[in-house]
Amino acid sequence: MITKIIQEEKIQKAKKYVEKGENFVIVTHVSPDGDALGSSLGLYHFLMAYGKDCVTVIVPNEFPSFYKWMPGSKDIVNYEKYPDFAEQLIRDADVIFCLDFNEPKRIEKLAPAVVASSGRKVMIDHHLNPADFCRVTMSYPEMSSTSEMVFRFICRMGMFDLMDKNTAECIYTGMMTDTGSFTYNSNKPEIYTIIGELIKKGIDKDKIYRQVNQVYSESRLRMMGYVLYEKMKIYPEYNAALITLSEKELNRFHYVTGDTEGFVNLPLSVEGVSFSVFIREDSDYVKISLRSVGDFPCNQFASAYFNGGGHKNASGGEFYGTLSDAVAAFEKGLEEFNPNKIEELNKNE
Ligand code: 5GP
Ligand code: MN
C-alpha cells in the first residue's frame, strides 16, 4: 500500500472526467523533458487502455531524439509543426490534462488555446506555486516527478490493473530522468515500491536507462569533452561553476535538440561545487539551466535574474540579451546570492 498523497476529492473529480470524457488532450511544458513526456505518454497509454479512442498528446515544440523510442512518441502532435491541428484538438477537447507545469506561460504558444478551451482542465504537477487555471489542481512539490503522480492517480482511481507495459515504461522514464537516475530527490522509500510495481508490469529498467543515456552522437560526446576542458569556469569563493556555449560553438559540434542535456550537472561532481549554471545561446534568446546540491535555492536565483523558476535544486530560465550580458547577470547574482547567505535565502521561500 502506498500513502494517499493526492486529496480524495480531487481524485474523484478527475475520475469523473476520465469516465465521461470523449476527447482528451494532454499538454506538457515547452522543451519537454523525460518527465514531461513520460507522464504525458503514461497517461495517454492508460486512457487508451481504459477504452478512450480520442487521446492526443500535444507538445509546444520538438523534444530530444533520445526519447523517440518511447511508446506513443510518434503520435505526439508538435504544435510548431501542426499549429492549426493542435488548436483544433484543444478547442474540441472535453478534458485537458496539464502535466508537469504550473502556469500557462510554461506551454508558451499553446497557452492561449488551452486557457480559452472549454475543456475541463486537470493539472498534475510537482512545481511550486501552481496558477489557478484548472478545475482540478493536483500539485504536490514533494513528489519527485509528475510521472510518479500519474502512477498514484491511476492507482487511486482503482485502475491499477489497466496499467499496461507501455504505461509503465513511460512512467518509469519520467521518474528516472527527474531524479538523475535516482541520484537526487529520490530518498522516499515509496519510489522504490512503485518501481517494483512497474517492473512487475514487464518493464526492463536497465534497458530504459541505456535507451535514454547511452544513445548520443559522437559529436555530442566531443562537445562534452570540449565543454569540460575549455568552457567550465569554477568560482571557488562561491562554490559555483559556469558553462557557456555560443551558437557558433554549438554549430561546430552539429548541435541538435537534447545534445546539451545533462551538461549543467557535470561541474557538480567537482568537490566543493554546489551550484552550477549552464548558459546556452539560442537563436532568439539565451537559455539558462541551474542546478544545486543541498540548500542553495536555484529557483530563486532563476526568478531573480533569468525570468524563470522551477525546483530548489533544478531550475531554468530565459535571458533576452547577449551571451555576455547573461554571464554578467550570473556573476552579479553570485555576489547577491552568496552561498554564505543560504539560510537567509531559504527564509524567503
Ligand atoms: P532544464 O534546466 O532541464 O531546462 O529545467 C530544469 C527545471 O527548471 C524544469 O524541470 C522546470 O521545472 C524548470 N524550468 C526550466 N526552464 C524554465 C523557465 O524558463 N521558467 C520556469 N519557470 N521554469 C523553468
Ligand atoms: Mn517534472
mmCIF file of C-alpha atoms and ligand atoms in Angstrom:
data_model
loop_
_atom_site.group_PDB
_atom_site.id
_atom_site.type_symbol
_atom_site.label_atom_id
_atom_site.label_comp_id
_atom_site.label_asym_id
_atom_site.label_seq_id
_atom_site.Cartn_x
_atom_site.Cartn_y
_atom_site.Cartn_z
ATOM 1 C CA MET A 1 0.000 0.000 0.000
ATOM 2 C CA ILE A 2 1.327 3.438 -0.809
ATOM 3 C CA THR A 3 0.363 6.586 1.080
ATOM 4 C CA LYS A 4 -2.592 8.580 -0.169
ATOM 5 C CA ILE A 5 -0.872 11.819 -1.099
ATOM 6 C CA ILE A 6 -3.404 13.275 -3.544
ATOM 7 C CA GLN A 7 -6.626 14.541 -1.947
ATOM 8 C CA GLU A 8 -9.546 12.160 -2.393
ATOM 9 C CA GLU A 9 -11.890 14.887 -3.624
ATOM 10 C CA LYS A 10 -9.505 15.751 -6.469
ATOM 11 C CA ILE A 11 -9.156 12.114 -7.460
ATOM 12 C CA GLN A 12 -12.920 11.643 -7.581
ATOM 13 C CA LYS A 13 -13.493 14.779 -9.632
ATOM 14 C CA ALA A 14 -10.804 13.879 -12.148
ATOM 15 C CA LYS A 15 -12.043 10.284 -12.249
ATOM 16 C CA LYS A 16 -15.456 11.537 -13.380
ATOM 17 C CA TYR A 17 -13.789 13.450 -16.204
ATOM 18 C CA VAL A 18 -11.910 10.296 -17.185
ATOM 19 C CA GLU A 19 -15.087 8.219 -17.154
ATOM 20 C CA LYS A 20 -17.258 10.692 -19.034
ATOM 21 C CA GLY A 21 -14.760 12.384 -21.327
ATOM 22 C CA GLU A 22 -14.539 11.538 -25.013
ATOM 23 C CA ASN A 23 -11.940 13.848 -26.495
ATOM 24 C CA PHE A 24 -8.820 14.015 -24.382
ATOM 25 C CA VAL A 25 -5.844 16.287 -24.862
ATOM 26 C CA ILE A 26 -2.685 16.060 -22.777
ATOM 27 C CA VAL A 27 -0.348 19.051 -22.843
ATOM 28 C CA THR A 28 3.059 19.488 -21.293
ATOM 29 C CA HIS A 29 5.743 22.130 -20.976
ATOM 30 C CA VAL A 30 7.977 23.644 -23.637
ATOM 31 C CA SER A 31 11.197 21.751 -24.413
ATOM 32 C CA PRO A 32 9.682 18.587 -22.961
ATOM 33 C CA ASP A 33 11.998 16.521 -20.785
ATOM 34 C CA GLY A 34 11.737 12.883 -19.716
ATOM 35 C CA ASP A 35 9.185 13.592 -17.018
ATOM 36 C CA ALA A 36 7.039 15.792 -19.247
ATOM 37 C CA LEU A 37 6.986 13.087 -21.934
ATOM 38 C CA GLY A 38 6.860 10.155 -19.509
ATOM 39 C CA SER A 39 3.895 11.472 -17.557
ATOM 40 C CA SER A 40 2.042 12.535 -20.726
ATOM 41 C CA LEU A 41 2.619 9.303 -22.631
ATOM 42 C CA GLY A 42 1.986 7.232 -19.495
ATOM 43 C CA LEU A 43 -1.416 8.850 -19.081
ATOM 44 C CA TYR A 44 -2.016 8.552 -22.834
ATOM 45 C CA HIS A 45 -1.495 4.783 -22.798
ATOM 46 C CA PHE A 46 -3.591 4.422 -19.688
ATOM 47 C CA LEU A 47 -6.533 6.299 -21.230
ATOM 48 C CA MET A 48 -6.286 4.189 -24.377
ATOM 49 C CA ALA A 49 -6.195 1.004 -22.293
ATOM 50 C CA TYR A 50 -9.264 2.294 -20.478
ATOM 51 C CA GLY A 51 -11.025 2.386 -23.835
ATOM 52 C CA LYS A 52 -10.787 6.014 -24.900
ATOM 53 C CA ASP A 53 -10.284 6.412 -28.644
ATOM 54 C CA CYS A 54 -9.518 10.104 -28.913
ATOM 55 C CA VAL A 55 -6.474 10.906 -26.826
ATOM 56 C CA THR A 56 -3.710 13.196 -28.098
ATOM 57 C CA VAL A 57 -0.509 14.391 -26.509
ATOM 58 C CA ILE A 58 0.420 17.885 -27.700
ATOM 59 C CA VAL A 59 3.824 19.444 -27.066
ATOM 60 C CA PRO A 60 4.731 23.105 -27.694
ATOM 61 C CA ASN A 61 7.948 22.246 -29.553
ATOM 62 C CA GLU A 62 10.376 19.498 -30.514
ATOM 63 C CA PHE A 63 11.712 17.015 -27.965
ATOM 64 C CA PRO A 64 15.087 15.224 -27.909
ATOM 65 C CA SER A 65 15.587 12.230 -30.202
ATOM 66 C CA PHE A 66 16.640 10.013 -27.291
ATOM 67 C CA TYR A 67 13.005 9.954 -26.168
ATOM 68 C CA LYS A 68 11.715 8.881 -29.563
ATOM 69 C CA TRP A 69 11.859 5.185 -28.609
ATOM 70 C CA MET A 70 9.102 5.804 -26.066
ATOM 71 C CA PRO A 71 5.882 4.014 -26.965
ATOM 72 C CA GLY A 72 3.416 6.513 -28.396
ATOM 73 C CA SER A 73 6.027 9.183 -29.089
ATOM 74 C CA LYS A 74 5.322 9.006 -32.821
ATOM 75 C CA ASP A 75 1.719 10.008 -32.200
ATOM 76 C CA ILE A 76 2.660 13.191 -30.336
ATOM 77 C CA VAL A 77 1.496 16.375 -32.057
ATOM 78 C CA ASN A 78 4.156 19.069 -32.134
ATOM 79 C CA TYR A 79 2.479 22.491 -32.111
ATOM 80 C CA GLU A 80 5.365 24.054 -34.024
ATOM 81 C CA LYS A 81 4.731 21.692 -36.920
ATOM 82 C CA TYR A 82 0.931 21.482 -36.811
ATOM 83 C CA PRO A 83 -0.411 24.612 -35.085
ATOM 84 C CA ASP A 84 -3.871 24.559 -36.683
ATOM 85 C CA PHE A 85 -4.420 20.883 -35.985
ATOM 86 C CA ALA A 86 -3.233 21.269 -32.381
ATOM 87 C CA GLU A 87 -5.512 24.251 -31.806
ATOM 88 C CA GLN A 88 -8.462 22.367 -33.270
ATOM 89 C CA LEU A 89 -7.838 19.423 -30.932
ATOM 90 C CA ILE A 90 -7.583 21.742 -27.933
ATOM 91 C CA ARG A 91 -10.798 23.537 -28.908
ATOM 92 C CA ASP A 92 -12.677 20.260 -29.304
ATOM 93 C CA ALA A 93 -11.329 18.626 -26.150
ATOM 94 C CA ASP A 94 -13.714 17.970 -23.317
ATOM 95 C CA VAL A 95 -10.862 17.088 -20.958
ATOM 96 C CA ILE A 96 -7.378 18.642 -20.979
ATOM 97 C CA PHE A 97 -4.675 17.237 -18.749
ATOM 98 C CA CYS A 98 -1.918 19.747 -17.967
ATOM 99 C CA LEU A 99 1.121 17.755 -16.937
ATOM 100 C CA ASP A 100 4.433 18.795 -15.399
ATOM 101 C CA PHE A 101 3.858 22.556 -15.485
ATOM 102 C CA ASN A 102 2.328 25.032 -13.084
ATOM 103 C CA GLU A 103 1.331 28.035 -15.163
ATOM 104 C CA PRO A 104 0.188 28.680 -18.750
ATOM 105 C CA LYS A 105 3.397 30.585 -19.526
ATOM 106 C CA ARG A 106 5.279 27.264 -19.459
ATOM 107 C CA ILE A 107 3.430 25.960 -22.538
ATOM 108 C CA GLU A 108 4.267 29.149 -24.446
ATOM 109 C CA LYS A 109 2.372 29.328 -27.759
ATOM 110 C CA LEU A 110 -0.098 26.664 -26.673
ATOM 111 C CA ALA A 111 -1.239 28.772 -23.727
ATOM 112 C CA PRO A 112 -3.944 30.945 -25.362
ATOM 113 C CA ALA A 113 -5.724 27.924 -26.868
ATOM 114 C CA VAL A 114 -5.560 25.914 -23.646
ATOM 115 C CA VAL A 115 -6.746 28.776 -21.468
ATOM 116 C CA ALA A 116 -9.596 29.593 -23.867
ATOM 117 C CA SER A 117 -10.788 25.998 -24.314
ATOM 118 C CA SER A 118 -13.970 24.974 -22.541
ATOM 119 C CA GLY A 119 -12.458 21.528 -21.901
ATOM 120 C CA ARG A 120 -12.232 20.552 -18.241
ATOM 121 C CA LYS A 121 -8.667 21.070 -17.163
ATOM 122 C CA VAL A 122 -6.782 18.875 -14.725
ATOM 123 C CA MET A 123 -3.299 19.814 -13.568
ATOM 124 C CA ILE A 124 -0.974 17.073 -12.358
ATOM 125 C CA ASP A 125 2.323 18.656 -11.360
ATOM 126 C CA HIS A 126 5.096 18.950 -8.808
ATOM 127 C CA HIS A 127 6.288 22.540 -9.217
ATOM 128 C CA LEU A 128 5.789 25.195 -6.572
ATOM 129 C CA ASN A 129 3.088 27.873 -6.774
ATOM 130 C CA PRO A 130 0.501 26.451 -9.202
ATOM 131 C CA ALA A 131 -1.517 29.079 -11.072
ATOM 132 C CA ASP A 132 -5.276 28.841 -10.796
ATOM 133 C CA PHE A 133 -6.388 27.875 -14.319
ATOM 134 C CA CYS A 134 -7.575 24.283 -13.926
ATOM 135 C CA ARG A 135 -10.769 22.804 -12.472
ATOM 136 C CA VAL A 136 -8.730 20.226 -10.613
ATOM 137 C CA THR A 137 -5.235 21.145 -9.441
ATOM 138 C CA MET A 138 -3.156 18.254 -8.183
ATOM 139 C CA SER A 139 0.073 19.996 -7.250
ATOM 140 C CA TYR A 140 2.462 18.224 -4.902
ATOM 141 C CA PRO A 141 6.006 19.665 -4.942
ATOM 142 C CA GLU A 142 7.169 16.945 -2.552
ATOM 143 C CA MET A 143 6.736 14.416 -5.354
ATOM 144 C CA SER A 144 9.899 13.524 -7.233
ATOM 145 C CA SER A 145 8.197 13.603 -10.607
ATOM 146 C CA THR A 146 4.889 14.153 -12.333
ATOM 147 C CA SER A 147 5.210 10.616 -13.660
ATOM 148 C CA GLU A 148 5.103 9.294 -10.100
ATOM 149 C CA MET A 149 1.930 11.333 -9.602
ATOM 150 C CA VAL A 150 0.359 9.788 -12.703
ATOM 151 C CA PHE A 151 1.096 6.362 -11.224
ATOM 152 C CA ARG A 152 -0.558 7.405 -7.968
ATOM 153 C CA PHE A 153 -3.508 8.930 -9.802
ATOM 154 C CA ILE A 154 -4.185 5.726 -11.759
ATOM 155 C CA CYS A 155 -3.909 3.605 -8.604
ATOM 156 C CA ARG A 156 -6.181 5.857 -6.622
ATOM 157 C CA MET A 157 -8.869 5.659 -9.302
ATOM 158 C CA GLY A 158 -8.749 1.917 -8.644
ATOM 159 C CA MET A 159 -7.450 1.212 -12.136
ATOM 160 C CA PHE A 160 -4.014 -0.219 -11.473
ATOM 161 C CA ASP A 161 -4.977 -3.359 -13.393
ATOM 162 C CA LEU A 162 -5.386 -1.284 -16.557
ATOM 163 C CA MET A 163 -1.797 -0.108 -16.390
ATOM 164 C CA ASP A 164 -0.015 -1.864 -19.228
ATOM 165 C CA LYS A 165 3.674 -2.225 -20.017
ATOM 166 C CA ASN A 166 3.634 0.883 -22.221
ATOM 167 C CA THR A 167 2.215 2.992 -19.410
ATOM 168 C CA ALA A 168 4.753 1.543 -17.004
ATOM 169 C CA GLU A 169 7.709 2.217 -19.325
ATOM 170 C CA CYS A 170 6.727 5.848 -19.747
ATOM 171 C CA ILE A 171 6.144 6.402 -16.039
ATOM 172 C CA TYR A 172 9.476 4.807 -15.184
ATOM 173 C CA THR A 173 11.271 7.014 -17.729
ATOM 174 C CA GLY A 174 9.883 10.157 -16.108
ATOM 175 C CA MET A 175 10.725 9.011 -12.594
ATOM 176 C CA MET A 176 14.243 8.108 -13.660
ATOM 177 C CA THR A 177 15.027 11.289 -15.580
ATOM 178 C CA ASP A 178 13.615 13.728 -12.998
ATOM 179 C CA THR A 179 15.799 12.201 -10.278
ATOM 180 C CA GLY A 180 19.030 11.937 -12.306
ATOM 181 C CA SER A 181 18.585 8.150 -12.376
ATOM 182 C CA PHE A 182 17.692 8.175 -8.665
ATOM 183 C CA THR A 183 20.694 10.185 -7.550
ATOM 184 C CA TYR A 184 18.768 13.199 -6.187
ATOM 185 C CA ASN A 185 15.275 13.874 -4.883
ATOM 186 C CA SER A 186 14.900 10.170 -4.504
ATOM 187 C CA ASN A 187 15.128 9.198 -0.842
ATOM 188 C CA LYS A 188 11.461 8.412 -0.336
ATOM 189 C CA PRO A 189 11.034 4.638 0.108
ATOM 190 C CA GLU A 190 7.734 4.594 -1.795
ATOM 191 C CA ILE A 191 9.548 5.495 -5.006
ATOM 192 C CA TYR A 192 11.052 2.022 -4.881
ATOM 193 C CA THR A 193 7.756 0.365 -4.058
ATOM 194 C CA ILE A 194 6.391 1.974 -7.211
ATOM 195 C CA ILE A 195 9.395 0.851 -9.258
ATOM 196 C CA GLY A 196 8.781 -2.686 -8.014
ATOM 197 C CA GLU A 197 5.235 -2.495 -9.321
ATOM 198 C CA LEU A 198 6.428 -1.125 -12.665
ATOM 199 C CA ILE A 199 8.885 -3.998 -13.024
ATOM 200 C CA LYS A 200 6.024 -6.409 -12.379
ATOM 201 C CA LYS A 201 4.275 -4.800 -15.355
ATOM 202 C CA GLY A 202 7.151 -6.033 -17.502
ATOM 203 C CA ILE A 203 9.479 -3.052 -17.906
ATOM 204 C CA ASP A 204 13.208 -3.551 -18.387
ATOM 205 C CA LYS A 205 14.586 -0.688 -16.288
ATOM 206 C CA ASP A 206 18.198 -1.264 -17.310
ATOM 207 C CA LYS A 207 17.251 -1.065 -20.970
ATOM 208 C CA ILE A 208 15.334 2.166 -20.385
ATOM 209 C CA TYR A 209 18.453 3.656 -18.771
ATOM 210 C CA ARG A 210 20.523 2.732 -21.838
ATOM 211 C CA GLN A 211 17.918 3.994 -24.286
ATOM 212 C CA VAL A 212 17.931 7.418 -22.640
ATOM 213 C CA ASN A 213 21.551 7.808 -21.580
ATOM 214 C CA GLN A 214 23.670 5.837 -23.994
ATOM 215 C CA VAL A 215 22.424 6.833 -27.414
ATOM 216 C CA TYR A 216 24.309 10.044 -28.067
ATOM 217 C CA SER A 217 26.126 11.012 -31.233
ATOM 218 C CA GLU A 218 29.904 11.122 -31.435
ATOM 219 C CA SER A 219 29.809 14.906 -31.856
ATOM 220 C CA ARG A 220 27.772 15.295 -28.660
ATOM 221 C CA LEU A 221 30.386 13.414 -26.676
ATOM 222 C CA ARG A 222 33.160 15.517 -28.237
ATOM 223 C CA MET A 223 31.247 18.670 -27.348
ATOM 224 C CA MET A 224 31.084 17.429 -23.748
ATOM 225 C CA GLY A 225 34.845 16.970 -23.797
ATOM 226 C CA TYR A 226 35.302 20.486 -25.136
ATOM 227 C CA VAL A 227 32.978 21.897 -22.500
ATOM 228 C CA LEU A 228 34.828 20.202 -19.654
ATOM 229 C CA TYR A 229 38.277 21.065 -20.933
ATOM 230 C CA GLU A 230 37.778 24.599 -22.126
ATOM 231 C CA LYS A 231 34.459 26.001 -21.007
ATOM 232 C CA MET A 232 33.918 25.112 -17.380
ATOM 233 C CA LYS A 233 34.667 28.008 -15.062
ATOM 234 C CA ILE A 234 34.834 27.403 -11.330
ATOM 235 C CA TYR A 235 34.158 30.158 -8.786
ATOM 236 C CA PRO A 236 35.652 28.598 -5.635
ATOM 237 C CA GLU A 237 34.730 31.546 -3.434
ATOM 238 C CA TYR A 238 31.070 30.926 -4.237
ATOM 239 C CA ASN A 239 31.163 27.108 -4.529
ATOM 240 C CA ALA A 240 29.797 27.714 -8.002
ATOM 241 C CA ALA A 241 30.518 26.799 -11.615
ATOM 242 C CA LEU A 242 29.517 28.126 -15.008
ATOM 243 C CA ILE A 243 29.486 26.665 -18.507
ATOM 244 C CA THR A 244 28.571 28.731 -21.557
ATOM 245 C CA LEU A 245 28.112 27.714 -25.167
ATOM 246 C CA SER A 246 27.593 30.167 -28.011
ATOM 247 C CA GLU A 247 25.609 29.369 -31.125
ATOM 248 C CA LYS A 248 28.873 29.216 -33.053
ATOM 249 C CA GLU A 249 30.303 26.622 -30.671
ATOM 250 C CA LEU A 250 27.098 24.604 -30.856
ATOM 251 C CA ASN A 251 27.253 24.613 -34.637
ATOM 252 C CA ARG A 252 30.842 23.419 -34.544
ATOM 253 C CA PHE A 253 29.574 20.258 -32.827
ATOM 254 C CA HIS A 254 26.491 19.881 -35.059
ATOM 255 C CA TYR A 255 24.142 20.567 -32.143
ATOM 256 C CA VAL A 256 20.677 19.036 -32.225
ATOM 257 C CA THR A 257 17.944 19.313 -29.562
ATOM 258 C CA GLY A 258 18.947 17.391 -26.453
ATOM 259 C CA ASP A 259 22.697 17.372 -27.106
ATOM 260 C CA THR A 260 23.468 19.605 -24.124
ATOM 261 C CA GLU A 261 21.134 17.752 -21.758
ATOM 262 C CA GLY A 262 22.936 16.981 -18.512
ATOM 263 C CA PHE A 263 25.878 19.340 -19.140
ATOM 264 C CA VAL A 264 24.716 21.518 -16.246
ATOM 265 C CA ASN A 265 25.200 18.638 -13.827
ATOM 266 C CA LEU A 266 28.812 17.924 -14.793
ATOM 267 C CA PRO A 267 30.516 20.564 -12.577
ATOM 268 C CA LEU A 268 28.633 19.283 -9.524
ATOM 269 C CA SER A 269 30.988 16.321 -9.484
ATOM 270 C CA VAL A 270 33.837 18.684 -8.551
ATOM 271 C CA GLU A 271 34.324 18.625 -4.788
ATOM 272 C CA GLY A 272 33.044 21.817 -3.225
ATOM 273 C CA VAL A 273 30.860 22.879 -6.166
ATOM 274 C CA SER A 274 27.249 23.024 -5.027
ATOM 275 C CA PHE A 275 25.760 25.406 -7.590
ATOM 276 C CA SER A 276 26.133 25.025 -11.339
ATOM 277 C CA VAL A 277 24.789 27.093 -14.198
ATOM 278 C CA PHE A 278 24.772 26.351 -17.909
ATOM 279 C CA ILE A 279 24.125 29.177 -20.347
ATOM 280 C CA ARG A 280 23.348 28.328 -23.964
ATOM 281 C CA GLU A 281 22.859 30.800 -26.775
ATOM 282 C CA ASP A 282 19.737 30.013 -28.773
ATOM 283 C CA SER A 283 18.603 31.713 -31.978
ATOM 284 C CA ASP A 284 16.168 34.114 -30.296
ATOM 285 C CA TYR A 285 17.115 34.030 -26.612
ATOM 286 C CA VAL A 286 19.652 32.698 -24.155
ATOM 287 C CA LYS A 287 18.610 29.553 -22.251
ATOM 288 C CA ILE A 288 19.737 29.104 -18.667
ATOM 289 C CA SER A 289 19.818 25.864 -16.657
ATOM 290 C CA LEU A 290 20.597 25.880 -12.955
ATOM 291 C CA ARG A 291 21.321 23.010 -10.566
ATOM 292 C CA SER A 292 22.368 22.810 -6.944
ATOM 293 C CA VAL A 293 23.030 20.234 -4.303
ATOM 294 C CA GLY A 294 21.939 20.919 -0.763
ATOM 295 C CA ASP A 295 20.127 24.063 0.252
ATOM 296 C CA PHE A 296 21.007 26.575 -2.439
ATOM 297 C CA PRO A 297 17.690 27.755 -3.981
ATOM 298 C CA CYS A 298 18.293 27.763 -7.745
ATOM 299 C CA ASN A 299 14.672 28.673 -8.378
ATOM 300 C CA GLN A 300 15.075 31.979 -6.511
ATOM 301 C CA PHE A 301 18.218 32.703 -8.491
ATOM 302 C CA ALA A 302 16.424 31.827 -11.757
ATOM 303 C CA SER A 303 13.484 34.055 -10.984
ATOM 304 C CA ALA A 304 15.627 36.987 -9.846
ATOM 305 C CA TYR A 305 17.949 37.073 -12.865
ATOM 306 C CA PHE A 306 16.559 34.897 -15.615
ATOM 307 C CA ASN A 307 12.803 35.306 -15.641
ATOM 308 C CA GLY A 308 12.453 31.661 -14.684
ATOM 309 C CA GLY A 309 11.797 29.271 -11.857
ATOM 310 C CA GLY A 310 11.467 25.576 -11.153
ATOM 311 C CA HIS A 311 12.593 23.465 -8.247
ATOM 312 C CA LYS A 312 15.018 24.348 -5.497
ATOM 313 C CA ASN A 313 17.731 22.063 -6.898
ATOM 314 C CA ALA A 314 16.822 22.200 -10.599
ATOM 315 C CA SER A 315 15.508 25.228 -12.362
ATOM 316 C CA GLY A 316 15.719 27.164 -15.562
ATOM 317 C CA GLY A 317 15.038 30.441 -17.218
ATOM 318 C CA GLU A 318 15.497 32.615 -20.261
ATOM 319 C CA PHE A 319 17.518 35.721 -20.872
ATOM 320 C CA TYR A 320 16.854 38.233 -23.616
ATOM 321 C CA GLY A 321 20.196 39.810 -24.433
ATOM 322 C CA THR A 322 23.669 38.727 -25.391
ATOM 323 C CA LEU A 323 25.531 35.759 -24.002
ATOM 324 C CA SER A 324 27.986 38.037 -22.239
ATOM 325 C CA ASP A 325 25.141 40.018 -20.657
ATOM 326 C CA ALA A 326 23.743 36.745 -19.357
ATOM 327 C CA VAL A 327 27.137 35.890 -17.869
ATOM 328 C CA ALA A 328 27.270 39.343 -16.275
ATOM 329 C CA ALA A 329 23.815 38.758 -14.744
ATOM 330 C CA PHE A 330 25.008 35.420 -13.394
ATOM 331 C CA GLU A 331 28.100 36.973 -11.821
ATOM 332 C CA LYS A 332 26.078 39.797 -10.305
ATOM 333 C CA GLY A 333 23.694 37.180 -8.960
ATOM 334 C CA LEU A 334 26.561 35.268 -7.382
ATOM 335 C CA GLU A 335 27.504 38.312 -5.369
ATOM 336 C CA GLU A 336 23.961 38.925 -4.224
ATOM 337 C CA PHE A 337 23.115 35.249 -3.686
ATOM 338 C CA ASN A 338 26.338 34.465 -1.917
ATOM 339 C CA PRO A 339 26.197 30.840 -0.776
ATOM 340 C CA ASN A 340 27.140 32.070 2.687
ATOM 341 C CA LYS A 341 23.689 33.587 2.820
ATOM 342 C CA ILE A 342 21.815 30.374 2.098
ATOM 343 C CA GLU A 343 19.976 30.359 5.401
ATOM 344 C CA GLU A 344 18.698 33.856 4.809
ATOM 345 C CA LEU A 345 17.581 32.962 1.266
ATOM 346 C CA ASN A 346 15.648 29.927 2.392
ATOM 347 C CA LYS A 347 13.727 32.019 4.892
ATOM 348 C CA ASN A 348 12.182 33.854 1.905
ATOM 349 C CA GLU A 349 10.535 30.715 0.489
HETATM 350 P P1 5GP B 1 16.138 22.478 -17.520
HETATM 351 O O1 5GP B 1 17.364 23.091 -16.970
HETATM 352 O O2 5GP B 1 16.236 20.990 -17.581
HETATM 353 O O3 5GP B 1 15.658 23.118 -18.772
HETATM 354 O O4 5GP B 1 14.985 22.781 -16.468
HETATM 355 C C1 5GP B 1 15.009 22.293 -15.167
HETATM 356 C C2 5GP B 1 13.714 22.620 -14.480
HETATM 357 O O5 5GP B 1 13.621 24.029 -14.368
HETATM 358 C C3 5GP B 1 12.473 22.215 -15.255
HETATM 359 O O6 5GP B 1 12.021 20.965 -14.842
HETATM 360 C C4 5GP B 1 11.495 23.283 -14.898
HETATM 361 O O7 5GP B 1 10.914 22.970 -13.654
HETATM 362 C C5 5GP B 1 12.314 24.493 -14.649
HETATM 363 N N1 5GP B 1 12.433 25.450 -15.765
HETATM 364 C C6 5GP B 1 13.223 25.359 -16.857
HETATM 365 N N2 5GP B 1 13.111 26.442 -17.635
HETATM 366 C C7 5GP B 1 12.217 27.255 -17.014
HETATM 367 C C8 5GP B 1 11.675 28.529 -17.338
HETATM 368 O O8 5GP B 1 12.002 29.173 -18.346
HETATM 369 N N3 5GP B 1 10.775 29.032 -16.461
HETATM 370 C C9 5GP B 1 10.402 28.375 -15.328
HETATM 371 N N4 5GP B 1 9.504 28.930 -14.509
HETATM 372 N N5 5GP B 1 10.906 27.177 -15.000
HETATM 373 C C10 5GP B 1 11.784 26.614 -15.826
HETATM 374 MN MN MN B 2 8.947 17.070 -13.714
#
